[in-house]
mmCIF file of C-alpha atoms in Angstrom:
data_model
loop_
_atom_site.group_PDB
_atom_site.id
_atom_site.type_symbol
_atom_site.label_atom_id
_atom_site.label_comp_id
_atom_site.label_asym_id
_atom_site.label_seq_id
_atom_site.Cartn_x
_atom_site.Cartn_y
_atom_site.Cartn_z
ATOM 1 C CA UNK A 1019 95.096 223.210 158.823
ATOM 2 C CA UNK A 1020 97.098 219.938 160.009
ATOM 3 C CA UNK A 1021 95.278 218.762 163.334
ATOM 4 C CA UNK A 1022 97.401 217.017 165.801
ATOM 5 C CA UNK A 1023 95.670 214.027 167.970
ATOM 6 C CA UNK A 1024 96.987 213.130 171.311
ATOM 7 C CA UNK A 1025 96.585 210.210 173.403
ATOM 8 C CA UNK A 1026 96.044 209.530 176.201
ATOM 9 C CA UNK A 1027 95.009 213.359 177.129
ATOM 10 C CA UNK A 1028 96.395 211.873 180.854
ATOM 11 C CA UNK A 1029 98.211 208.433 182.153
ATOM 12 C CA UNK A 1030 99.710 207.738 185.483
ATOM 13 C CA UNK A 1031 102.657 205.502 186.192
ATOM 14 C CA UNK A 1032 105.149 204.496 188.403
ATOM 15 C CA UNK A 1033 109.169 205.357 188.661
ATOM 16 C CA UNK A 1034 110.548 202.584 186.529
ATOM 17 C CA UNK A 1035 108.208 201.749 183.930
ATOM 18 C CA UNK A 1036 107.800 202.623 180.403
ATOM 19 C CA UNK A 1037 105.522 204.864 178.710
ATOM 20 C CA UNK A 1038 104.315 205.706 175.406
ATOM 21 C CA UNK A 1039 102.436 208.865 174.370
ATOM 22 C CA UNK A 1040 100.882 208.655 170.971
ATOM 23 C CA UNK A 1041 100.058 210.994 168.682
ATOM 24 C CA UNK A 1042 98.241 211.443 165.057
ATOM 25 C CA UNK A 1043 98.438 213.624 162.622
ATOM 26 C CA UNK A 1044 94.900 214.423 160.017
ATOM 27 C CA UNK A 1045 96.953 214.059 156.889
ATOM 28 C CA UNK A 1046 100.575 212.913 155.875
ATOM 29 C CA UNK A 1047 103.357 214.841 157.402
ATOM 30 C CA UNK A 1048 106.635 212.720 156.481
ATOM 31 C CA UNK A 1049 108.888 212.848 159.533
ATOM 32 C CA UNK A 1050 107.966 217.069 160.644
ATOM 33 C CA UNK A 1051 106.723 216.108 163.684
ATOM 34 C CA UNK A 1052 108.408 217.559 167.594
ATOM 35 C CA UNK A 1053 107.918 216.585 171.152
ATOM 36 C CA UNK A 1054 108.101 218.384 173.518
ATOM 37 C CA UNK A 1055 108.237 218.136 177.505
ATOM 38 C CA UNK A 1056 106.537 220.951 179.658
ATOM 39 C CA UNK A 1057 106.408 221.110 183.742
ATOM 40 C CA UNK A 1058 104.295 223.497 185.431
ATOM 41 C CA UNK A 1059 105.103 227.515 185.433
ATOM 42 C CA UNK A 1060 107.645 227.025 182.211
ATOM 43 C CA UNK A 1061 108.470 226.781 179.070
ATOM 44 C CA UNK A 1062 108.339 224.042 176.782
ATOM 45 C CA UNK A 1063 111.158 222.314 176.436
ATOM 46 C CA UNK A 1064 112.475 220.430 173.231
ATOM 47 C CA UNK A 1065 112.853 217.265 173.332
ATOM 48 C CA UNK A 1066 113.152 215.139 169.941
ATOM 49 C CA UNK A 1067 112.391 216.660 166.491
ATOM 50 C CA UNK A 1068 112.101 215.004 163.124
ATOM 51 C CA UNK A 1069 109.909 212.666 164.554
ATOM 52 C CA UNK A 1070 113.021 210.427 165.832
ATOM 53 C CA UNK A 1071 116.061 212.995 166.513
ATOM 54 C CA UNK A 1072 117.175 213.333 170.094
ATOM 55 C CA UNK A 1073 117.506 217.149 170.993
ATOM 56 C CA UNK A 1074 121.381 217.633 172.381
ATOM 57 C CA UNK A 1075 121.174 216.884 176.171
ATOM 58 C CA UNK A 1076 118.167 215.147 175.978
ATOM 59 C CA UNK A 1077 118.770 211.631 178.458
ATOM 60 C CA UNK A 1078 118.316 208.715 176.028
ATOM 61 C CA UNK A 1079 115.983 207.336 178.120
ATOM 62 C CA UNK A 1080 113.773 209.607 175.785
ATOM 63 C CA UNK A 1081 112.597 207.962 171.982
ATOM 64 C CA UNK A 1082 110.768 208.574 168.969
ATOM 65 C CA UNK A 1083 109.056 206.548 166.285
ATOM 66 C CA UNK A 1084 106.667 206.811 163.513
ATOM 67 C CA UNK A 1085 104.418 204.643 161.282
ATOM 68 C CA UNK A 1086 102.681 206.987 158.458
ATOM 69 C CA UNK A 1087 100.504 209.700 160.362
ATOM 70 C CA UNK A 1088 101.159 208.150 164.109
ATOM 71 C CA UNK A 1089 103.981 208.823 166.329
ATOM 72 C CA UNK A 1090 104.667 208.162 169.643
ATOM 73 C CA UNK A 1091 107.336 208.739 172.463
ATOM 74 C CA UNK A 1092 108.754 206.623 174.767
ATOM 75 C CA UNK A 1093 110.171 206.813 177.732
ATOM 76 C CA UNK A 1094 111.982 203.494 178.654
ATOM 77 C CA UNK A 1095 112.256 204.291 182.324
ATOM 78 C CA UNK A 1096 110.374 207.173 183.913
ATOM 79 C CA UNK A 1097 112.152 209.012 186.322
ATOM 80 C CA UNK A 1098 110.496 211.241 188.695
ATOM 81 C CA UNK A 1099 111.474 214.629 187.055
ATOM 82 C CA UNK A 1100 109.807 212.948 184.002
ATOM 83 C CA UNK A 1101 106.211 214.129 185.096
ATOM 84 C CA UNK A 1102 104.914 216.600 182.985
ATOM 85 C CA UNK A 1103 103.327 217.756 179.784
ATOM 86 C CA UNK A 1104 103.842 216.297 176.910
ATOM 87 C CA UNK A 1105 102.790 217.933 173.442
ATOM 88 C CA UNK A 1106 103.415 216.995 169.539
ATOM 89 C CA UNK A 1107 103.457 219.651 166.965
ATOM 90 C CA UNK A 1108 104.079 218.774 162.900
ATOM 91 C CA UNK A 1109 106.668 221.449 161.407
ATOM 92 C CA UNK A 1110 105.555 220.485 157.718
ATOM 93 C CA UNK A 1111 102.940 223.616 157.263
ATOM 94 C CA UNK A 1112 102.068 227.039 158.750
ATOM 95 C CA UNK A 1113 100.223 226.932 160.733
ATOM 96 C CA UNK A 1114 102.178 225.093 163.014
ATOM 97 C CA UNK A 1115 100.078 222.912 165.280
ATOM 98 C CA UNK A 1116 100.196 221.299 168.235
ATOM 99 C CA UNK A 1117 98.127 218.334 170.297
ATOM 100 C CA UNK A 1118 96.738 218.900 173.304
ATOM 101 C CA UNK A 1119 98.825 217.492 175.272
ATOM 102 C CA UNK A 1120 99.473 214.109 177.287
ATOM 103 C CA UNK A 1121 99.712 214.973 181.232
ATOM 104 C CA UNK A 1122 101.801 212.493 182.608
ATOM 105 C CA UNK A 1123 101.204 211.988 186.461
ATOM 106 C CA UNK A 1124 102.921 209.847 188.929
ATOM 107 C CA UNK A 1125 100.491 206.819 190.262
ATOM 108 C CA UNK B 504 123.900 231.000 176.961
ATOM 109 C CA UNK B 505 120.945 231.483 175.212
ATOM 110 C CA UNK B 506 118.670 233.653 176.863
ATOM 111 C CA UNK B 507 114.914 234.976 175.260
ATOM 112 C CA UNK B 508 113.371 237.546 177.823
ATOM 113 C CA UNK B 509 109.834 238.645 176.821
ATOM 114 C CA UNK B 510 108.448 241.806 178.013
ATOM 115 C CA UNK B 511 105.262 244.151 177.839
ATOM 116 C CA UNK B 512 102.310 241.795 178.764
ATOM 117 C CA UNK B 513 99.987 243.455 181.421
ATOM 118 C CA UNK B 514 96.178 244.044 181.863
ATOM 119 C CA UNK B 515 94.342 245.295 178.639
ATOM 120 C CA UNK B 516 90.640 245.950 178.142
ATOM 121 C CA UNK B 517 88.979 244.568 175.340
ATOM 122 C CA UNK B 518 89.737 246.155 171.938
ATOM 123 C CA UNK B 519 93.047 247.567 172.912
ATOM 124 C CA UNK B 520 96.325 246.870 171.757
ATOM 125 C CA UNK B 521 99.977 246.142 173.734
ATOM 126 C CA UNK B 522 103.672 245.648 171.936
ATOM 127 C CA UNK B 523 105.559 242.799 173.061
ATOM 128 C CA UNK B 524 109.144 242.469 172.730
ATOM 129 C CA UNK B 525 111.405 239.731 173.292
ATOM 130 C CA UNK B 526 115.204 240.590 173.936
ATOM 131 C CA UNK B 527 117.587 238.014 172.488
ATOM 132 C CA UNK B 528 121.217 237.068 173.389
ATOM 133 C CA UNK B 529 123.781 233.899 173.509
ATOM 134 C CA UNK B 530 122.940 233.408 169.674
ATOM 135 C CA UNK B 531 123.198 234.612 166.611
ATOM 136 C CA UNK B 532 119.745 236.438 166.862
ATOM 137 C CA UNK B 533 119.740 237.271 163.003
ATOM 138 C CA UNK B 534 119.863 234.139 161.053
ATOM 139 C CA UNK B 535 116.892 232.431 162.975
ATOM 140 C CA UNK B 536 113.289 232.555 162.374
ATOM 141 C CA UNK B 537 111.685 234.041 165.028
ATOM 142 C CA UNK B 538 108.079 233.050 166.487
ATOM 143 C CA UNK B 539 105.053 233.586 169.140
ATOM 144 C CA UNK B 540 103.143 231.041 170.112
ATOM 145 C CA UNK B 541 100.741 231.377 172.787
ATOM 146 C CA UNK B 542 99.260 229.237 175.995
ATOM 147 C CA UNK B 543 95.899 230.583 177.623
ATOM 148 C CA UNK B 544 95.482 229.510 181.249
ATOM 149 C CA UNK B 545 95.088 225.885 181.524
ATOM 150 C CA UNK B 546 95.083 225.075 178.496
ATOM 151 C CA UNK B 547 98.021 223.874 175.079
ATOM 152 C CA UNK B 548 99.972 225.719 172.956
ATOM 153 C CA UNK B 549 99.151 227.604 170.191
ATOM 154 C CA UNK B 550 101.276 229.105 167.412
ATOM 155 C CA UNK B 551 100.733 232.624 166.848
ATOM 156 C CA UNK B 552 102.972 234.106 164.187
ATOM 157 C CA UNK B 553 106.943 233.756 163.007
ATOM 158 C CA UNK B 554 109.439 235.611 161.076
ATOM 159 C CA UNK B 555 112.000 234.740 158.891
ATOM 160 C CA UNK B 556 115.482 236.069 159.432
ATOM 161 C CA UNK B 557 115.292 239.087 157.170
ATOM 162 C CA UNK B 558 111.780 239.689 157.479
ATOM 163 C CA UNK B 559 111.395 238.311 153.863
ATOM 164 C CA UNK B 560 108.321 235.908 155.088
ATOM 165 C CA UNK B 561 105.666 236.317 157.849
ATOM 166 C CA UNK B 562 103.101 234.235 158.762
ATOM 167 C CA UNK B 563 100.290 234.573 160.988
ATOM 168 C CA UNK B 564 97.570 232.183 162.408
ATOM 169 C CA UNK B 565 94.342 232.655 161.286
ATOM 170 C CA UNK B 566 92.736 233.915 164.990
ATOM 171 C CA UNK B 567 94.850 237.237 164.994
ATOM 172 C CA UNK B 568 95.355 237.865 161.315
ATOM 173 C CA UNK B 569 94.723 241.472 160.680
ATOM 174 C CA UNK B 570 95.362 242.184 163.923
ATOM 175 C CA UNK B 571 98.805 241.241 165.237
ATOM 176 C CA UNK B 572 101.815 242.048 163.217
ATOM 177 C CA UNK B 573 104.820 240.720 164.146
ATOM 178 C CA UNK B 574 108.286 242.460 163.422
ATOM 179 C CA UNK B 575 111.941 242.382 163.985
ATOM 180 C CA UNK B 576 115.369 244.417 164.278
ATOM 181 C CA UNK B 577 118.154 242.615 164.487
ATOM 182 C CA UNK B 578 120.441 245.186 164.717
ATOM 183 C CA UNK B 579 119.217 245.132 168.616
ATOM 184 C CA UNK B 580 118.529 241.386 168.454
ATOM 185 C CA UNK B 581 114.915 241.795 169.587
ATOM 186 C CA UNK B 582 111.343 240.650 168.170
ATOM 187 C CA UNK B 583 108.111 242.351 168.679
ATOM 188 C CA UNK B 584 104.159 241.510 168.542
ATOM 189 C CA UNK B 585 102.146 244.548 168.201
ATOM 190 C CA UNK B 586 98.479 242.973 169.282
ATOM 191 C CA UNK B 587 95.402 245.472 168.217
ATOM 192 C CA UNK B 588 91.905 245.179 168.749
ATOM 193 C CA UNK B 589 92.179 242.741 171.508
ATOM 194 C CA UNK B 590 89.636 240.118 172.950
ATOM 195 C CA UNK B 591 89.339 237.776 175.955
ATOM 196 C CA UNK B 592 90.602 234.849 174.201
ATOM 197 C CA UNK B 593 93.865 236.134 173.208
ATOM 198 C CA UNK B 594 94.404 236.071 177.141
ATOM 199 C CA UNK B 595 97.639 234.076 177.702
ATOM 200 C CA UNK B 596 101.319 233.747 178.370
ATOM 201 C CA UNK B 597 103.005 234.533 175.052
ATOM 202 C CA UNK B 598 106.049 232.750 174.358
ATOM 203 C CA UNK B 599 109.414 234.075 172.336
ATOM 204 C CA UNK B 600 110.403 230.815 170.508
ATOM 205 C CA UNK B 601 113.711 230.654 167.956
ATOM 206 C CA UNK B 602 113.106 228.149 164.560
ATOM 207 C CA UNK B 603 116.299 226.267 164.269
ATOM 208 C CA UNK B 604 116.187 224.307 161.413
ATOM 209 C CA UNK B 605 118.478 221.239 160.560
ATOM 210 C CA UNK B 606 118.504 219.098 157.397
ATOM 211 C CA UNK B 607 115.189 220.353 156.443
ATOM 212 C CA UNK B 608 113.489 219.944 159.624
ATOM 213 C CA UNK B 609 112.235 222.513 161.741
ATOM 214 C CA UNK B 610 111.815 222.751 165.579
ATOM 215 C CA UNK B 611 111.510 225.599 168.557
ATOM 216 C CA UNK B 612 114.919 224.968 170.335
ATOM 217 C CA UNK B 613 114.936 228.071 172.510
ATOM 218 C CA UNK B 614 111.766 229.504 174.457
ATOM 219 C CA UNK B 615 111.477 232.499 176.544
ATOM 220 C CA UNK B 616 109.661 232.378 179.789
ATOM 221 C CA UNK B 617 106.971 234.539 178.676
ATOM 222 C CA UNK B 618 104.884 237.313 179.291
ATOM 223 C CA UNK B 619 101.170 237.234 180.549
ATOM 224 C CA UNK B 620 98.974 239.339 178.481
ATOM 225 C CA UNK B 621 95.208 239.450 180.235
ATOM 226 C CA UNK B 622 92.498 241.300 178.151
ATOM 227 C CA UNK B 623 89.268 241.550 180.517
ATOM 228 C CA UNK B 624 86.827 244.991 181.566
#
């Protein structure tokens, strides 16, 4: 099975400033990789897929990159309805995995 | 509006079994993959099992293989997870999740709220 490697497993910050989550997949998954955002008592919600691909109504605030088996998301400017969840999950193999999760709390 | 409403969790002891069902509308139910994936309390997600549109391809995770079996009609635009010989750690909300897929790439657009299952004596 593809493992998925999250960092930081927590971060606080501020309204305003910019975050990245990383994430790491244990072998080569081309560009199959998701985000999404999750807040507390619901569902996940979709946020950027194909490692770079803004999900429709997604703010652009909201970005993806890669570079081989890492990926992270940015956030240029957090908002406050930003805190939340974050988790990673490759789409190149069943089963489909996930990280952990980033928990992203307001400082 | 898409709408994925998940039904039949509850309190179970350990080895029993429950059916869940997930009730589908605002899309066109039969030409998606269909999936579970599950979150215990606390704690990430985990993919449980999808679906493919005509049922031609299942796939389970390796925890409730032989276990779970995961079906569909979508004639009544609903999926189900029939969950046997139960244990504590499948405790968890269990998610409905559509597989869109675009350009090759897959991803769960469209989540239910779920349904708590709790297996415990």
């Amino acid at each position: 099975d593809i493992q998925m490697t999250q960092s930081p497993s927590s971060l606080s910050a501020s309204v305003g400033d910019r975050v990245t989550l990383n994430c790491r997949s244990s072998q080569s998954i081309g560009s199959y990789l998701n985000w999404y955002q999750q807040k507390p008592g619901k569902a996940p919600r979709l946020l950027i897929y194909a490692a770079s691909r803004l999900q429709s109504g997604v703010p652009s605030r909201f970005s993806g990159g890669e570079s081989g088996t890492d990926f992270t998301l940015t956030i240029s400017s957090l908002q406050p309805e930003d805190f939340a969840t974050y988790y990673c999950q490759q789409s190149y193999s069943t089963p489909y995995t996930f990280g952990l999760g980033t928990k992203l709390e307001i400082k | 509006e898409v709408q994925l409403v998940e039904s039949g969790g509850g309190l179970v002891r350990p080895g029993g079994s429950l059916r869940l069902s997930c009730a589908a509308s605002g899309f066109d139910f039969s030409y998606y993959s269909m999936n579970w994936v599950r979150q215990a309390p606390g704690k990430g997600l985990d993919w449980v099992s999808s679906i493919s549109s005509s049922s031609g391809y299942i796939f389970y995770a390796d925890s409730v293989k032989g276990r779970f079996t995961i079906s569909r009609d979508n004639a009544k635009k609903s999926l189900y997870l029939e969950m046997n010989s139960l244990r504590a750690e499948d405790t968890a909300i269990y998610y409905c999740a559509s597989l869109a897929s675009r350009q090759g790439h897959y991803y769960f657009d469209y989540w239910g709220l779920g349904t708590l299952v709790t297996v415990s004596s």
